mmCIF file of C-alpha atoms in Angstrom:
data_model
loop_
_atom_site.group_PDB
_atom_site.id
_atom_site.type_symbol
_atom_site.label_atom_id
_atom_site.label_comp_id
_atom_site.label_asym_id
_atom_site.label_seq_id
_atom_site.Cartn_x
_atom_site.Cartn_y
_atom_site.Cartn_z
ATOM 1 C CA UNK A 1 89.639 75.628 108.651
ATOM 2 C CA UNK A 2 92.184 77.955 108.332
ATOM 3 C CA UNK A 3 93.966 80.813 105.434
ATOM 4 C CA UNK A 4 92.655 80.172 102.434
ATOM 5 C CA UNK A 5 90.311 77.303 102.974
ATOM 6 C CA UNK A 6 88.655 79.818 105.672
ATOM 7 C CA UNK A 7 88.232 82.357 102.707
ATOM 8 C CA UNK A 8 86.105 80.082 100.905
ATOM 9 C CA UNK A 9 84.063 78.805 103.480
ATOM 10 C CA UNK A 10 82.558 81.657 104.404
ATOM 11 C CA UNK A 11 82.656 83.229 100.608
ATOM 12 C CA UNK A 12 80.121 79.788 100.516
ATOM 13 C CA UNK A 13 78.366 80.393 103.275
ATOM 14 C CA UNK A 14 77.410 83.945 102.444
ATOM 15 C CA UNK A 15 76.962 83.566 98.771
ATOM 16 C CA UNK A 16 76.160 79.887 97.966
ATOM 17 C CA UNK A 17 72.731 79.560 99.491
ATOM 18 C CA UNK A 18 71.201 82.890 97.992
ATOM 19 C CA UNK A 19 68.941 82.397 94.697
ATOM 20 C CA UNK A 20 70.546 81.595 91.344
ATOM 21 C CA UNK A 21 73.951 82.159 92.566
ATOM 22 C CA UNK A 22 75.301 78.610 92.046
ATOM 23 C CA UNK A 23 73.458 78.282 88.963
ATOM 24 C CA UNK A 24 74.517 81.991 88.053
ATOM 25 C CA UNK A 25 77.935 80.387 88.902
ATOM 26 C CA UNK A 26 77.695 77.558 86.796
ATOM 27 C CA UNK A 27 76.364 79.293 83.867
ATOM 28 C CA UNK A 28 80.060 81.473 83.840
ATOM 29 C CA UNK A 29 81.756 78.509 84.027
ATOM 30 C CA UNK A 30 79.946 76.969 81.257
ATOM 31 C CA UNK A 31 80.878 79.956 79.666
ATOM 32 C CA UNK A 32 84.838 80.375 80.597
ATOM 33 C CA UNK A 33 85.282 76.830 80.043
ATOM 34 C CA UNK A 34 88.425 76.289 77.599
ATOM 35 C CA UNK A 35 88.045 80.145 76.867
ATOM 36 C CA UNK A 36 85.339 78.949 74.553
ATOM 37 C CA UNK A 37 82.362 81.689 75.153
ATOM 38 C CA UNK A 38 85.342 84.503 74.816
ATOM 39 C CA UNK A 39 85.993 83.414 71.393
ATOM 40 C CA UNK A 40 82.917 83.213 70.602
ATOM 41 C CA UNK A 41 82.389 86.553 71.806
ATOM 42 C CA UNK A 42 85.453 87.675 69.624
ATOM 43 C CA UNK A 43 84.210 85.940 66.611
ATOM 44 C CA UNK A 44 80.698 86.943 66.167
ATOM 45 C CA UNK A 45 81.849 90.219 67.203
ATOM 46 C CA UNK A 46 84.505 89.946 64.018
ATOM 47 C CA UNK A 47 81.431 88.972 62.497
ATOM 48 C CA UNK A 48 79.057 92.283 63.063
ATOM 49 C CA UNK A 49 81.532 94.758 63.291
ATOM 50 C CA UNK A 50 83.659 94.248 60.175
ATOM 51 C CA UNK A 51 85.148 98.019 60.738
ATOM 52 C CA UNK A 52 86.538 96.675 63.963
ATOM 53 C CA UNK A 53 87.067 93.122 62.946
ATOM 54 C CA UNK A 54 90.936 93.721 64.106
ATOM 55 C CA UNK A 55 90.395 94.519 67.556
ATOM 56 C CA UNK A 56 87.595 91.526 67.796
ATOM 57 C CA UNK A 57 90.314 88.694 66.780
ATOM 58 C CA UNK A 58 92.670 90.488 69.119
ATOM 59 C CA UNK A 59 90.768 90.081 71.751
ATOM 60 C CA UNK A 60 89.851 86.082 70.886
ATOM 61 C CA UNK A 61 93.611 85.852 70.862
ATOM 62 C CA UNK A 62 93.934 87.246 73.848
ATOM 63 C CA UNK A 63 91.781 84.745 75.221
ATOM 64 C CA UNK A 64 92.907 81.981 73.685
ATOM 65 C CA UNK A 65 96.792 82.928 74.859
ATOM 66 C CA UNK A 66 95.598 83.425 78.068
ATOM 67 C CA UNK A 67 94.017 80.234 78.637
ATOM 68 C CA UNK A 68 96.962 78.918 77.313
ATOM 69 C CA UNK A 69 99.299 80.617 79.847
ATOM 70 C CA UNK A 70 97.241 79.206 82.318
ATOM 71 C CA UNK A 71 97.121 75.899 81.451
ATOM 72 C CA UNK A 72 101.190 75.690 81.332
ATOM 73 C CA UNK A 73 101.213 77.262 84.829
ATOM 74 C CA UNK A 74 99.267 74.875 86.260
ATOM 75 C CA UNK A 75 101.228 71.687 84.723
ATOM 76 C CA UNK A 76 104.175 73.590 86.052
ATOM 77 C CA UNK A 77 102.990 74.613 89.764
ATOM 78 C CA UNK A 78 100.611 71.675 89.742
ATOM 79 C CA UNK A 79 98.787 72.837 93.039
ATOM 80 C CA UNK A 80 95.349 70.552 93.704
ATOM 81 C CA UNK A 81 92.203 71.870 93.509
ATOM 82 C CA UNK A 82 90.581 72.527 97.032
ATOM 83 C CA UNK A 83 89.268 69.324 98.684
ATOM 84 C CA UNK A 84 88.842 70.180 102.621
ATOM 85 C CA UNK A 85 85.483 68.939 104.026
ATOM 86 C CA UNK A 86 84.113 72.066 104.620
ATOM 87 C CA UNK A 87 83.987 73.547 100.981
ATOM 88 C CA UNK A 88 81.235 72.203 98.629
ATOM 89 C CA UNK A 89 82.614 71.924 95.276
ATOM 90 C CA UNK A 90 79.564 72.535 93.027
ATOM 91 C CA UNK A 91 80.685 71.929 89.509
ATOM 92 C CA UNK A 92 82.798 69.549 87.722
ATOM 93 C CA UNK A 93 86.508 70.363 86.461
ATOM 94 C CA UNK A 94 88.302 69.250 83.767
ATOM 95 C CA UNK A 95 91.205 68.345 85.497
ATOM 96 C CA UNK A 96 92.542 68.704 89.583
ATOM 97 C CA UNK A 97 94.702 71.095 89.060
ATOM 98 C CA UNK A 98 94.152 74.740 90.411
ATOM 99 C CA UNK A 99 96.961 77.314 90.074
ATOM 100 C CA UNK A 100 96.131 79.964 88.390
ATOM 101 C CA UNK A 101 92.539 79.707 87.177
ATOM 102 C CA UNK A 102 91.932 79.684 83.889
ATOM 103 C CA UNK A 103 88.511 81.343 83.903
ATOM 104 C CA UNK A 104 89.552 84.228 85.869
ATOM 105 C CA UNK A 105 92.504 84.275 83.473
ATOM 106 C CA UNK A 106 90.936 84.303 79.903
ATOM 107 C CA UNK A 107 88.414 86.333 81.596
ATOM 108 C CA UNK A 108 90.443 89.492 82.541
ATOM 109 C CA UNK A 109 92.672 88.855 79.161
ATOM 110 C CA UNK A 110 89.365 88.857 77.263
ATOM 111 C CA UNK A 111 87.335 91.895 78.768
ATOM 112 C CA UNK A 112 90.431 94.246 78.429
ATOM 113 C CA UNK A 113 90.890 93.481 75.068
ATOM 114 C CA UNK A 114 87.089 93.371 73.942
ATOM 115 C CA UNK A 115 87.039 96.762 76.239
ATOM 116 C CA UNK A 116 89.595 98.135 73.269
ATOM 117 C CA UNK A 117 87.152 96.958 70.932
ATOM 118 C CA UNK A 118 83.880 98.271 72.372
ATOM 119 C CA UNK A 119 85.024 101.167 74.306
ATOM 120 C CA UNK A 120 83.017 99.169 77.456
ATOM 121 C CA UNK A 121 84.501 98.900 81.080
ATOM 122 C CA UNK A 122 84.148 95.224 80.499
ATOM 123 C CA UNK A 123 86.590 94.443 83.265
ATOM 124 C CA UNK A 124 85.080 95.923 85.552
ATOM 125 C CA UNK A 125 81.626 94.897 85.079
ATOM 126 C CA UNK A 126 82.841 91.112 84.038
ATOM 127 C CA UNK A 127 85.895 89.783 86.080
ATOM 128 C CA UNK A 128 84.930 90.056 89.582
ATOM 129 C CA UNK A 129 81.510 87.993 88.879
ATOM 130 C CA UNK A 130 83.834 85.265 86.827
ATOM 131 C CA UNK A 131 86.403 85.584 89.555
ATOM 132 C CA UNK A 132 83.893 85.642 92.259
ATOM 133 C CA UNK A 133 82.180 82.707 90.829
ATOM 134 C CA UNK A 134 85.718 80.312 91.120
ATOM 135 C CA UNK A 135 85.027 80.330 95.307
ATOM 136 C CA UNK A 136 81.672 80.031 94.907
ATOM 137 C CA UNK A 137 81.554 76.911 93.052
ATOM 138 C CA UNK A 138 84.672 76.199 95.665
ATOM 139 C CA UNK A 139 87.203 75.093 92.828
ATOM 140 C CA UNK A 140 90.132 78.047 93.312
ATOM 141 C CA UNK A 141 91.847 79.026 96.228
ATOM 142 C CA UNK A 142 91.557 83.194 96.426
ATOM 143 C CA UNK A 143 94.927 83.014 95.441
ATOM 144 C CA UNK A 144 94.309 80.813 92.277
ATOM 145 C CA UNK A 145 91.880 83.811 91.241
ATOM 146 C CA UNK A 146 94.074 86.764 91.937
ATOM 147 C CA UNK A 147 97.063 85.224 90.036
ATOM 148 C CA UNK A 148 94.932 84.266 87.084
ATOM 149 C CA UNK A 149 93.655 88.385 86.723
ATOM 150 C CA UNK A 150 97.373 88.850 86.996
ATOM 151 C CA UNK A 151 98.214 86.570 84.500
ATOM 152 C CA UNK A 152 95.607 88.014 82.467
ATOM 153 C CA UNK A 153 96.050 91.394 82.639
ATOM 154 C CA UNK A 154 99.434 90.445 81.301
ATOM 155 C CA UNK A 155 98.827 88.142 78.356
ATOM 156 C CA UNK A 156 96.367 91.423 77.462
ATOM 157 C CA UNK A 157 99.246 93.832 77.750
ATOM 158 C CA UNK A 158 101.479 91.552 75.618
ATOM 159 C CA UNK A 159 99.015 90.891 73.052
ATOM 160 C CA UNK A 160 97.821 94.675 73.124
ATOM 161 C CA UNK A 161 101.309 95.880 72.543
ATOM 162 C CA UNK A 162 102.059 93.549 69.571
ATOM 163 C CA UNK A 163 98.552 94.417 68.079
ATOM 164 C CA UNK A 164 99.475 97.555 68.258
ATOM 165 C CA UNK A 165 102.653 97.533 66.699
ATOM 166 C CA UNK A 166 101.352 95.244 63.847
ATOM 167 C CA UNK A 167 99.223 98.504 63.527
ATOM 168 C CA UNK A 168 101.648 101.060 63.311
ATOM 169 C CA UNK A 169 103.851 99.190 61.076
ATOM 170 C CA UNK A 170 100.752 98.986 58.520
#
């Protein structure tokens, strides 16, 4: 096992077996899946916070953008999911396709955007447990992760400086 494959073996081996981490893992999946627990997020925080219901839908745009972004990067790079022998893959996926990850993704585009909101360090407290979570359920490659915060982090930008342009203009 080599690279990449050799990162998440032994990201397996040392997190895998330790209480409630797969299902820990599996639970922020559930969530991430589609973006749909972000948007939730955004809407019931729309919802309670009607002062701040701007920044709330921002942020479930965010999400939904990003997930988007990911989703065309992967038709386009169409890289596999990882499938060597050695890494247990612990959760079903929607499809085999790997490159960026979506979770990590809508994750990053959603905490820094619901951090603008809230005033939280969201990102910092949310992404690396999301993005950490990808290896341990052994469906992204470390560099599937790192590209979808990337990705993220830019769809939040984008959608961060339009937002706040749309306010300025008002």
């Amino acid at each position: 096992v080599h690279g990449e494959e050799a990162v998440l073996v032994a990201v397996q081996r040392a997190l895998a077996g330790r209480p409630d981490a797969l299902a820990g893992a599996r639970a922020l999946s559930h969530f991430g899946e589609h973006s749909l627990g972000w948007l939730g997020v955004a809407a019931l925080g729309a919802l309670l916070w009607p002062r701040r219901r701007r920044a709330w839908v921002t942020a479930g745009v965010g999400a939904f953008l990003a997930h988007a972004a990911a989703v065309l990067i992967k038709r386009v790079v169409r890289r596999e999911r990882p499938h060597h022998p050695a890494i247990a893959v612990n959760v079903a996926t929607p499809s085999r396709l790997s490159f960026p990850s979506a979770h990590a993704t809508s994750t990053t585009a959603a905490t820094l955007l619901l951090a603008r909101a809230t005033g939280l360090p969201l990102p910092a407290l949310l992404v690396p447990p999301m993005a950490l979570s990808r290896l341990v359920l052994g469906v992204h490659y470390p560099t599937d992760v790192l590209t979808g915060v990337a990705v993220g982090a830019a769809v939040a930008k984008a959608v961060s400086t339009v937002a706040d342009r749309r306010e300025g203009a008002r």
